XYZ file of C-alpha atoms in Angstrom:
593
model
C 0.000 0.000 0.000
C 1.236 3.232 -1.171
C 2.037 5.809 1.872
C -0.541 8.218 0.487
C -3.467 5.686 1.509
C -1.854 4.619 4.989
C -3.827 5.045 7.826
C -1.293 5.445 9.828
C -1.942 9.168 11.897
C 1.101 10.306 14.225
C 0.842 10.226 17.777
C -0.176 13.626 19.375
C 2.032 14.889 21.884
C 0.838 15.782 25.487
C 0.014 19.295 26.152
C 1.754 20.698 29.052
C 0.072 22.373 31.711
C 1.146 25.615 32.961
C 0.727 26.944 36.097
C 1.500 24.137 38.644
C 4.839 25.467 39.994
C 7.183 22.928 38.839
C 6.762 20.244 35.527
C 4.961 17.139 37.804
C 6.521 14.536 35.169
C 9.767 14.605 35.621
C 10.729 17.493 38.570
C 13.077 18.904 36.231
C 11.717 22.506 35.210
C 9.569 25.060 37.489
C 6.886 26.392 35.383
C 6.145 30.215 36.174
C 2.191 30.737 36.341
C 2.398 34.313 34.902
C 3.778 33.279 31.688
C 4.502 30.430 29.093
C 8.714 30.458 30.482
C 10.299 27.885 32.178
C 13.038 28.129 33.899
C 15.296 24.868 35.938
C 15.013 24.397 39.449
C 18.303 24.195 40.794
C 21.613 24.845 39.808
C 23.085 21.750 37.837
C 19.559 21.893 35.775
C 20.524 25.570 35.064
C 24.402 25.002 34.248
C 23.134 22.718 31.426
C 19.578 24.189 30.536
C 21.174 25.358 27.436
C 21.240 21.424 26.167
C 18.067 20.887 27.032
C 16.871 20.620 23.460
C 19.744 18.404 22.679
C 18.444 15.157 21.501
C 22.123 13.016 21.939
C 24.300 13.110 25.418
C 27.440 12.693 23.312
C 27.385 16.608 22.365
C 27.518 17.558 26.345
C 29.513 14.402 27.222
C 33.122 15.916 26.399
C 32.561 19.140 28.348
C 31.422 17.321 31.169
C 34.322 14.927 31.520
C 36.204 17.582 30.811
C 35.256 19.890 33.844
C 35.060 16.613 36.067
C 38.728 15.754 35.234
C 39.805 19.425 35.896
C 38.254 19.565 39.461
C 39.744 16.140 40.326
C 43.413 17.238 39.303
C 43.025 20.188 40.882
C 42.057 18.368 44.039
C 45.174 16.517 43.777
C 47.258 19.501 43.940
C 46.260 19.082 47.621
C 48.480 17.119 50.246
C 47.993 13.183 50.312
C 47.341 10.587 53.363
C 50.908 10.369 55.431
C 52.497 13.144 53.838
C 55.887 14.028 56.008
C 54.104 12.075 58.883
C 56.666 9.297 59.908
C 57.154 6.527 60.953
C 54.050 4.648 58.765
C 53.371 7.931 56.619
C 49.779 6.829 55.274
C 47.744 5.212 52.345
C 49.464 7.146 49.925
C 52.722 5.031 50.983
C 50.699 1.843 51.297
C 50.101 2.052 47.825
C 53.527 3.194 46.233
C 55.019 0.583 48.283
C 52.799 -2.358 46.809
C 53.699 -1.047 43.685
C 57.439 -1.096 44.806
C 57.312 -5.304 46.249
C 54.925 -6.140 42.895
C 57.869 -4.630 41.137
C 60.581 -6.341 42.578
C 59.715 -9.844 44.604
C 58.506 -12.693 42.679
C 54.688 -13.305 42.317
C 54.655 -15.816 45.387
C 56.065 -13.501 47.985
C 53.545 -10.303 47.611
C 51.632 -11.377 50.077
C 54.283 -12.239 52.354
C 56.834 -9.878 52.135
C 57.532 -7.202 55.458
C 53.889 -7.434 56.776
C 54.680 -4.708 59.052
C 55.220 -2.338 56.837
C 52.051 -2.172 55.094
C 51.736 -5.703 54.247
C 49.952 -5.911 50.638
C 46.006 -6.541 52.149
C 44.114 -6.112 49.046
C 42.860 -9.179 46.143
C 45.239 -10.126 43.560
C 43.551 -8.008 40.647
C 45.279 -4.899 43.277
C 48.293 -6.477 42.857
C 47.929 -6.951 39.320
C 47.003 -3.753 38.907
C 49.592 -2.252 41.595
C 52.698 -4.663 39.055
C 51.541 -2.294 36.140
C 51.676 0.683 38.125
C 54.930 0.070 38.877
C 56.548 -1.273 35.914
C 55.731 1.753 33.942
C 57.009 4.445 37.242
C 60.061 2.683 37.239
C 60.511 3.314 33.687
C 59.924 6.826 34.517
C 62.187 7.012 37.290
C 63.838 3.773 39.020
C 64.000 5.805 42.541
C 60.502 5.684 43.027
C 59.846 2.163 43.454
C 63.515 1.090 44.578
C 62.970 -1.746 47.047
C 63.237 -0.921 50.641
C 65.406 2.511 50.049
C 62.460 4.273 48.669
C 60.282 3.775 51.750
C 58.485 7.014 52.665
C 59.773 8.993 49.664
C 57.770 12.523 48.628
C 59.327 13.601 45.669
C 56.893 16.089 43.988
C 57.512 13.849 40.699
C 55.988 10.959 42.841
C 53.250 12.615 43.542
C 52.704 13.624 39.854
C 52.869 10.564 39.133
C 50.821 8.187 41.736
C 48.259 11.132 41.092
C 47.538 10.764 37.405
C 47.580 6.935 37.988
C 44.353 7.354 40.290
C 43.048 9.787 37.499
C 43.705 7.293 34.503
C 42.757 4.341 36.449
C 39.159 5.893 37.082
C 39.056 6.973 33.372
C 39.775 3.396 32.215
C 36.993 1.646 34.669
C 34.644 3.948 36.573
C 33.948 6.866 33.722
C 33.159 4.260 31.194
C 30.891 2.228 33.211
C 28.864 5.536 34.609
C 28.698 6.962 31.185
C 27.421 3.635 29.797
C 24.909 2.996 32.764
C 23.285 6.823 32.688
C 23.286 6.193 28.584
C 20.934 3.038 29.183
C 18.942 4.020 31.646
C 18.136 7.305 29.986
C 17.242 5.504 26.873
C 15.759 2.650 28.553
C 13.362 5.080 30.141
C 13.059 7.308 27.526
C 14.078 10.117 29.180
C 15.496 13.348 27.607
C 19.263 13.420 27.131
C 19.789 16.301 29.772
C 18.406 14.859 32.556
C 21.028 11.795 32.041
C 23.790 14.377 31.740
C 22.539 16.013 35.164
C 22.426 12.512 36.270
C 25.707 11.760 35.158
C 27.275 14.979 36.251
C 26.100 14.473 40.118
C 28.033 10.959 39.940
C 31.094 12.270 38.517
C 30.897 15.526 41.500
C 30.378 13.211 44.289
C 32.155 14.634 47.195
C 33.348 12.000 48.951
C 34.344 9.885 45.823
C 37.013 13.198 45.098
C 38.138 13.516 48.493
C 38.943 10.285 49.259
C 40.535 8.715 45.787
C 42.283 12.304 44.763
C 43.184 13.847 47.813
C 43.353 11.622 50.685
C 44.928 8.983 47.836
C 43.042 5.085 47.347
C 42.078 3.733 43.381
C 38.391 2.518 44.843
C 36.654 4.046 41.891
C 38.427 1.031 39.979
C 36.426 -1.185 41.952
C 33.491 1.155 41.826
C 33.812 0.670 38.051
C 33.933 -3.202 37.880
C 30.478 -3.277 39.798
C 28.832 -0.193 38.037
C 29.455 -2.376 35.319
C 28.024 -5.455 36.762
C 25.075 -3.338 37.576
C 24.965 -2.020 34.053
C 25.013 -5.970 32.372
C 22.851 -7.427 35.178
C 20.190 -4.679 33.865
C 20.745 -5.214 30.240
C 20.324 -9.009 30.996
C 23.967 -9.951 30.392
C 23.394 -12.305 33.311
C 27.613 -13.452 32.342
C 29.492 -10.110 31.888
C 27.639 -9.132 34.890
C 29.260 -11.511 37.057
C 32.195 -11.386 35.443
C 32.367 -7.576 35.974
C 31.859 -8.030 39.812
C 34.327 -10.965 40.478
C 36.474 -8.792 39.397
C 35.142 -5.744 41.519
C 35.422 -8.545 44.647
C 39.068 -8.925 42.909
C 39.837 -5.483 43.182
C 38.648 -4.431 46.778
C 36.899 -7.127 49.042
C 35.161 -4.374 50.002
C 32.785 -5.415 47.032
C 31.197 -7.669 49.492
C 29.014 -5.198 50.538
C 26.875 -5.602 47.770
C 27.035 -9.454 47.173
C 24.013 -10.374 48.832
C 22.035 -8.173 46.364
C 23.798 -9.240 43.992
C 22.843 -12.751 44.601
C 19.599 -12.480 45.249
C 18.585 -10.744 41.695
C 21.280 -13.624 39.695
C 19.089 -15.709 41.218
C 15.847 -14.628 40.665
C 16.528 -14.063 37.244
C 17.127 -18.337 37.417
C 13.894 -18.815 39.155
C 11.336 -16.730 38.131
C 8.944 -16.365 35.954
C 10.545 -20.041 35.915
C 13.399 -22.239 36.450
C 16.056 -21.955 34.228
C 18.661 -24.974 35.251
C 21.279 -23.990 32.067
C 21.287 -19.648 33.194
C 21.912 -21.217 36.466
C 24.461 -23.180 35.949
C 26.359 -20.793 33.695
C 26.187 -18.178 36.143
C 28.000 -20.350 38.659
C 30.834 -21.712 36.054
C 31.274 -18.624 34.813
C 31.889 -16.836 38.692
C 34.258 -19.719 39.630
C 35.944 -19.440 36.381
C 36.407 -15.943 36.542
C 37.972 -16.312 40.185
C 39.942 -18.995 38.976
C 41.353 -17.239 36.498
C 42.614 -14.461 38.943
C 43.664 -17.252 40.884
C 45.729 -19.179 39.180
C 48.724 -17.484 38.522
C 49.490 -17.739 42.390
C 48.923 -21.091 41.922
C 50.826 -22.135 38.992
C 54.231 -20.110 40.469
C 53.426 -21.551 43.902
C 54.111 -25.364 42.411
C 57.240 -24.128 40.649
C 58.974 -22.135 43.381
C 57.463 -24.681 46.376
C 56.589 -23.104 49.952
C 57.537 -19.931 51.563
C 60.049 -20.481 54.483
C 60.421 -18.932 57.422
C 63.248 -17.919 57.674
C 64.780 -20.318 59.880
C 64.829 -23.715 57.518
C 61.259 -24.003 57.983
C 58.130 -24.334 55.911
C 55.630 -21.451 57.222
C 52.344 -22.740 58.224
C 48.858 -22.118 56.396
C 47.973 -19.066 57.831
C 44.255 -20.344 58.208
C 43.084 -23.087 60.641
C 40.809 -26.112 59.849
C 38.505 -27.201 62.468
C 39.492 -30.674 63.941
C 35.951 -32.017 63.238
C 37.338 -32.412 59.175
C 40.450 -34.618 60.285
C 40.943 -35.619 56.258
C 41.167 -31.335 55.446
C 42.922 -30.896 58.150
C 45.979 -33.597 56.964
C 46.151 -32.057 54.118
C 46.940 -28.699 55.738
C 49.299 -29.846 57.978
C 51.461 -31.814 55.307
C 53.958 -29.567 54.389
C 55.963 -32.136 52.024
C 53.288 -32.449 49.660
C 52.763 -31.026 46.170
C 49.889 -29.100 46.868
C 51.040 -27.252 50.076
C 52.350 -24.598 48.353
C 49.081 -23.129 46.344
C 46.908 -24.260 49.724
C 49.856 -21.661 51.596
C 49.595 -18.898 48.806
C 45.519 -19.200 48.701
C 45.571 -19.285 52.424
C 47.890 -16.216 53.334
C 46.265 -14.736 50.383
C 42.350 -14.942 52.167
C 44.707 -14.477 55.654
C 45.347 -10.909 54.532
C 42.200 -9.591 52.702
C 40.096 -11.022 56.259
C 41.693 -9.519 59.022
C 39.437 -10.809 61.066
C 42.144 -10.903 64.053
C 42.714 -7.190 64.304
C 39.381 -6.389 66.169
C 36.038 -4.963 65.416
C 37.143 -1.869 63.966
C 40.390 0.241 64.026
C 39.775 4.148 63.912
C 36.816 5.691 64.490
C 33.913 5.518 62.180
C 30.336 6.533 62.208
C 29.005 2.614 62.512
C 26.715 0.643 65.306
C 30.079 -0.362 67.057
C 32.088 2.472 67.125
C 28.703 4.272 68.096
C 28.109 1.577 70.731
C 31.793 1.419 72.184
C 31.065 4.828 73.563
C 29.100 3.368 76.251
C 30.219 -0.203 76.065
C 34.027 -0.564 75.738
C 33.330 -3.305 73.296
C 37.307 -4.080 72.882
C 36.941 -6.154 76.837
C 34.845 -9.074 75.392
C 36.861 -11.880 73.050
C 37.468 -11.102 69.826
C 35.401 -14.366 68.648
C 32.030 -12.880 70.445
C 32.482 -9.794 68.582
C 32.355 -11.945 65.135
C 29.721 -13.919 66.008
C 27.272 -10.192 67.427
C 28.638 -8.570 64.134
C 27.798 -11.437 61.735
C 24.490 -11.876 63.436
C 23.402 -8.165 63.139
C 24.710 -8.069 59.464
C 22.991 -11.183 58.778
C 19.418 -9.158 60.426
C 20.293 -5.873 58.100
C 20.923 -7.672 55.150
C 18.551 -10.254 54.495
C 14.954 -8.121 54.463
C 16.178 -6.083 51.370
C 17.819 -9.334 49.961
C 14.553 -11.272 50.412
C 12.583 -8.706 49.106
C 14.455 -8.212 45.579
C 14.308 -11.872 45.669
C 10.389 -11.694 45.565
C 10.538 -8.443 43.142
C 13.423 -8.793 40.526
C 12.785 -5.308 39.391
C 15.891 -2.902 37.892
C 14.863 0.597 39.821
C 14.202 -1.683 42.990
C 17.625 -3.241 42.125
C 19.487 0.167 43.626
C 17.740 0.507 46.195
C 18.209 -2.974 47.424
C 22.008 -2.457 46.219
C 22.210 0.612 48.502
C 20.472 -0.918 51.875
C 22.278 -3.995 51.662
C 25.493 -1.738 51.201
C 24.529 0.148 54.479
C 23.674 -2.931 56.344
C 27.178 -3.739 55.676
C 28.534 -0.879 57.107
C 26.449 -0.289 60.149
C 27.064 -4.011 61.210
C 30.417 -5.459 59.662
C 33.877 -6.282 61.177
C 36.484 -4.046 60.299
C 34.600 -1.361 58.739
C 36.753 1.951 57.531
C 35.642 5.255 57.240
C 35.796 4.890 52.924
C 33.702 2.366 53.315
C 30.855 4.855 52.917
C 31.587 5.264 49.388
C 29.391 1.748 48.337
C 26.420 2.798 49.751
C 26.362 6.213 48.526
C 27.190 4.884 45.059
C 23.676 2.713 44.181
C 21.559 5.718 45.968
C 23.412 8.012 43.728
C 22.681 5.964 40.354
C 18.731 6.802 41.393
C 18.977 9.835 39.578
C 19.283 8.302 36.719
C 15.666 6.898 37.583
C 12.749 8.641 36.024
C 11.977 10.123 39.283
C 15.410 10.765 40.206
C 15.765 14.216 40.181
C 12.415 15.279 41.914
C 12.730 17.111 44.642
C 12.273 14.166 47.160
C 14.872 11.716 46.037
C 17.066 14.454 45.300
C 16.876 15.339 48.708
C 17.658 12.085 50.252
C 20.814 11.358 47.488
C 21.751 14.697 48.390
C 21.633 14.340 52.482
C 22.926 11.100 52.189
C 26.469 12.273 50.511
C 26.766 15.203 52.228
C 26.340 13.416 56.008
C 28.935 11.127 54.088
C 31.411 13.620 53.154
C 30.887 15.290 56.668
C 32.135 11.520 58.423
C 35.239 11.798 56.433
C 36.209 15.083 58.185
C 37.868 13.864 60.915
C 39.967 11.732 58.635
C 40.622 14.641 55.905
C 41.687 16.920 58.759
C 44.851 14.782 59.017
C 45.473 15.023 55.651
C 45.454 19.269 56.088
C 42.792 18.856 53.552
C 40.167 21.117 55.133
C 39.857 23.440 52.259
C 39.052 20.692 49.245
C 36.459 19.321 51.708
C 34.529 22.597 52.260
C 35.192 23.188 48.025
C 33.879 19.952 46.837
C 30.816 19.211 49.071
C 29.399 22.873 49.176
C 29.920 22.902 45.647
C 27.920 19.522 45.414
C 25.386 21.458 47.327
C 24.722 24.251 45.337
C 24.513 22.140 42.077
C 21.833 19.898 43.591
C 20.179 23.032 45.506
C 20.543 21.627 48.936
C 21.567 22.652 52.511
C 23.535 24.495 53.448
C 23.559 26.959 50.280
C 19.980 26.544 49.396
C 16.533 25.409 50.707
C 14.684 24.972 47.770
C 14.822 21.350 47.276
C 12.382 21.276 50.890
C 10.481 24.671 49.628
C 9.537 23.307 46.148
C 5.663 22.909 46.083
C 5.100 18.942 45.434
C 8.497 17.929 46.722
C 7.115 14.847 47.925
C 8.654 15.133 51.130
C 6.499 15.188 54.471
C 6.992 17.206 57.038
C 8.824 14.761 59.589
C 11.159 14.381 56.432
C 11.669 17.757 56.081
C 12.739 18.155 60.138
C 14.694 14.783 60.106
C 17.090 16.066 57.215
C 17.501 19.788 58.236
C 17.992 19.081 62.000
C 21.021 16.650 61.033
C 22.551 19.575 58.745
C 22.149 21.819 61.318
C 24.178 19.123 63.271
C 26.539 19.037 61.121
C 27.123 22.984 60.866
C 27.505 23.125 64.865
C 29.568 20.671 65.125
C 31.910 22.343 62.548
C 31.778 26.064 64.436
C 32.320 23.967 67.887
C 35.109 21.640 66.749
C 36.951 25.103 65.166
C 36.660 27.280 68.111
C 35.876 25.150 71.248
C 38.915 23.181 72.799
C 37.613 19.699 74.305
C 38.163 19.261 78.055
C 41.741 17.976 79.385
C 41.647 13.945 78.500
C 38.775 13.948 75.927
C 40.922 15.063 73.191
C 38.883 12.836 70.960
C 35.797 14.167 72.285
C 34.206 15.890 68.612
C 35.214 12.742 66.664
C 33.691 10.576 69.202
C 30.402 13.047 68.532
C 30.889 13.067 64.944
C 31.058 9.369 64.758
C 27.507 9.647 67.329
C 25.316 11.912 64.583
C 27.005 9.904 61.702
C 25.494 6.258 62.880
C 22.348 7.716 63.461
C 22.097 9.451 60.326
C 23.365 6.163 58.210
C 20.553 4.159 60.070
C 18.346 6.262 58.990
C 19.477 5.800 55.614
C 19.249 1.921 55.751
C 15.682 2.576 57.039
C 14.913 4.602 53.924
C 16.486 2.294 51.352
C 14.492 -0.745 53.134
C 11.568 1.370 52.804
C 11.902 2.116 49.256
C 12.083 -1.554 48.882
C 9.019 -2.088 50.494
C 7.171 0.319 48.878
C 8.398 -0.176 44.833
C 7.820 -3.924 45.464
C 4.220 -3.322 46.056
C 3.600 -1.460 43.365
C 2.355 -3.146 40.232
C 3.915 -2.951 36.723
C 1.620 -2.400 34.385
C 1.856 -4.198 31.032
C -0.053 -3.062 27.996
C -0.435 -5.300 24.775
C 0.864 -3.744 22.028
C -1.580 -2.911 18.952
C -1.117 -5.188 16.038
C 0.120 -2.009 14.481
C 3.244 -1.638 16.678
C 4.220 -5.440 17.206
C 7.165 -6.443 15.422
């Protein structure tokens, strides 16, 4: 049939009503009543109204990784973790000196080498990584990564250096995967392309995620990246690349852990419902073991060609972990240091011995987590190390599983963050050994809900938006000692104002249909008036003789509280987008394929 008889009429397009304060589709414009204009409602939305009628995020995409890259060198202009503080220094040493032993022992000894001196404590895709690092500095300049006479070293070349490792590292893994994930969801959800560049904008500025990778000095946006990109497949229904993408995440930073149980409760949903699906099943599980394998293996395959570590003194050094005496045939096999499989079970086993440390207590510093929070009125370090375990696995085990069940029941993608995010915080309210960067999983799935199609209304906005900022806040304490007070202040106000929140602007609370109630509205502006008191009082007030600790201690008090209540919320959202029904419509025989 010629196109001059079709039938075919286009679709109309919805007229927009005027008049109602702000556009009620999206939260992204504030209609004025007295005219036709529109004009954005906060800052961000302004900085890139100009693309609004831009139909394709590559145009803004270059300018926008552009100005992200330029505020995270700058921020590395700053001073780094340890710097002229010996004996230990800080993380910035910890990680020049793994690529220093990577560079210079064999393969079997990483993980064995000087153990006091910040004994390699990360997966072997770090140390992979860290080899890399290395072999290309020393190419640069030997003296960097000299073994043992470069201990400590803070030449400003170094620092060059390490920096713009961090910077192409995150480039490589993190930027991809965000700019891939905000690209699909945008699309997926037929959003315009704006709102994904606002989306992806607010990732790229998070405060915390600066501070801590390009100031204080860590590469966890490499491990961010690995499970932004699981996150990304798992979504698309790349059930393989998705767990391929987070072994190696788990490879990169145990700290990955955090969102396993997620994780594994959506893989395996997606094998069980609407039905059972033995072959995605058991490809999943071949393709995680092979994956681990494969990082694996090279430990394993040097470990039967050099034989076992000694101990200095003629001896073979034991398996660094136990094996209960109620598996006698396990436990020969560990304590036969003559066979041909002792070495890999010693490099496997000092290899989990290091990542786990379960051994050196609950937690280490101060951080804002139920412990910590709980030590100030219970000195929890008196009671056995094993009771501790057993209190922390059981209360993880309690935060964990509701969202995990729940995601299990509802396999949906936008409930997939939110589980992803309260899992995260269960983590970190309840785990052993819990550090103060930690925060940065947790803040990272809450952060991808912008990318939702209600993601940058007023009320999510508000709780992404109080989340990182009580997040940056908790890192004070530990950016302080890095003389990095005025990046801190830079980066989150700066957050602030592009997302129109506390403490630069109210309007995210004032907007009319923000969505937020009025216990909401007290809840988040009492804790940022918190945190601005406890700024003016740890600046000017002294603490009393013998409490020199004393605003940490109530830092790390408001911080717990404030990250329960974000669990709450997350387990909430759960709750509530698992009720709600998806509605499916049958397409027309005039739009089926």
């Amino acid at each position: 049939m010629s196109s001059s008889t079709s039938s075919h009429k286009p679709r109309s397009r919805a007229k927009r009503t005027k008049g109602l304060g702000e556009d009620v589709s999206r939260g992204r414009v504030v209609s004025k009543a007295s005219s036709d204009a529109e004009s954005p409602q906060f800052p961000l939305a302004a900085f890139l109204w100009p693309a609004r009628k831009i139909t394709s995020q590559w145009v803004t995409l270059p300018l926008i990784l552009m100005a992200v890259g330029l505020f995270r060198w700058t921020a590395g202009l700053w001073t780094y973790s340890g710097y002229k503080t010996p004996p230990m220094h800080g993380d910035f040493e910890a990680q020049r000196h793994w690529l220093e032993i990577t560079t210079h022992l064999p393969l079997t000894q990483w993980y064995f080498h000087d153990l006091e001196w910040w004994g390699l404590d990360y997966p072997p895709l770090t140390a992979y990584h860290s080899w890399l690092l290395g072999k290309i500095g020393s190419v640069i300049n030997p003296a960097w990564f000299a073994l043992h006479s470069s201990r400590g070293l803070d030449d400003p070349g170094l620092k060059i250096y390490m920096r713009a490792t961090v910077l192409i590292s995150e480039y490589l893994t993190f930027v991809p995967a965000a700019v891939f994930f905000v690209r699909r969801y945008v699309r997926h959800e037929g959003l315009p392309a704006w709102e994904g560049s606002m989306a992806l904008t607010s990732l790229l500025m998070q405060p915390s995620l600066i501070l801590i990778d390009h100031v204080h000095f860590q590469y966890n946006t490499v491990m961010l990246g690995f499970v932004l990109a699981s996150i990304a497949a798992l979504t698309s229904r790349r059930y393989l690349w998705g767990c391929v993408f987070f072994v190696a995440a788990l490879g990169f930073k145990q700290m990955a852990l955090y969102y396993a149980p997620a994780m594994f409760a959506y893989l395996l949903a997606m094998c069980f419902q609407p039905r059972f699906l033995p072959a995605r099943l058991i490809g999943i599980a071949m393709v995680t073991a092979a994956t681990f394998a494969v990082l694996m293996v090279p430990f394993v395959l040097l470990a039967l060609r050099d034989g076992p570590i000694m101990d200095g003194k003629g001896g073979v050094l034991p398996v660094a972990l136990s094996v209960p005496q109620s598996l006698p045939l396990l436990r020969g096999l560990w304590e036969d240091r003559t066979g041909w499989f002792y070495p890999p079970l010693q490099q496997v086993g000092q290899c989990i011995h290091r990542v786990f440390p379960f051994a050196r207590g609950i937690f280490e510093d101060k951080v804002a987590n139920v412990w910590c929070a709980l030590n100030v009125l219970v000195k929890l370090r008196r009671y056995p190390v094993q009771l501790l375990q057993q209190a922390s696995l059981l209360a993880t085990l309690a935060a964990i599983l509701p969202p995990s069940v729940i995601l299990f029941d509802s396999p949906r993608k936008d409930l997939f963050l939110v589980a992803l995010a309260a899992t995260s915080w269960g983590f970190f309210l309840c785990s052993f050994q819990v550090h103060e960067k930690s925060v940065l999983l947790p803040l990272l799935p809450m952060t991808l809900t912008l990318a939702l199609p209600r993601g940058l209304r007023p009320a999510n906005r508000a709780w992404v938006g109080w989340a990182n900022m009580l997040g940056a806040w908790t890192m004070f304490p530990l950016l302080k000692r890095d003389q990095a007070r005025v990046p801190y202040f830079v980066l989150s106000l700066l957050w602030a104002y592009l997302l129109g929140l506390p403490p630069t602007s109210l309007s995210v609370y004032t907007a009319s249909r923000s969505g937020l109630d009025q216990m909401t509205q007290a809840v988040h502006l009492l804790f940022y008036a918190l945190m601005a008191a406890w700024h003016l009082a740890e600046a000017f007030i002294t603490p009393p003789a013998g409490k020199a600790d004393l605003w940490v201690v109530v830092n790390v008090g408001i911080g717990a509280a404030g990250f329960s209540i974000c669990y709450l919320w997350c387990l909430w959202e759960c709750w509530s987008l698992s009720r709600r029904r998806v509605s499916t419509k049958v397409p027309s025989k005039r739009h089926r394929a």
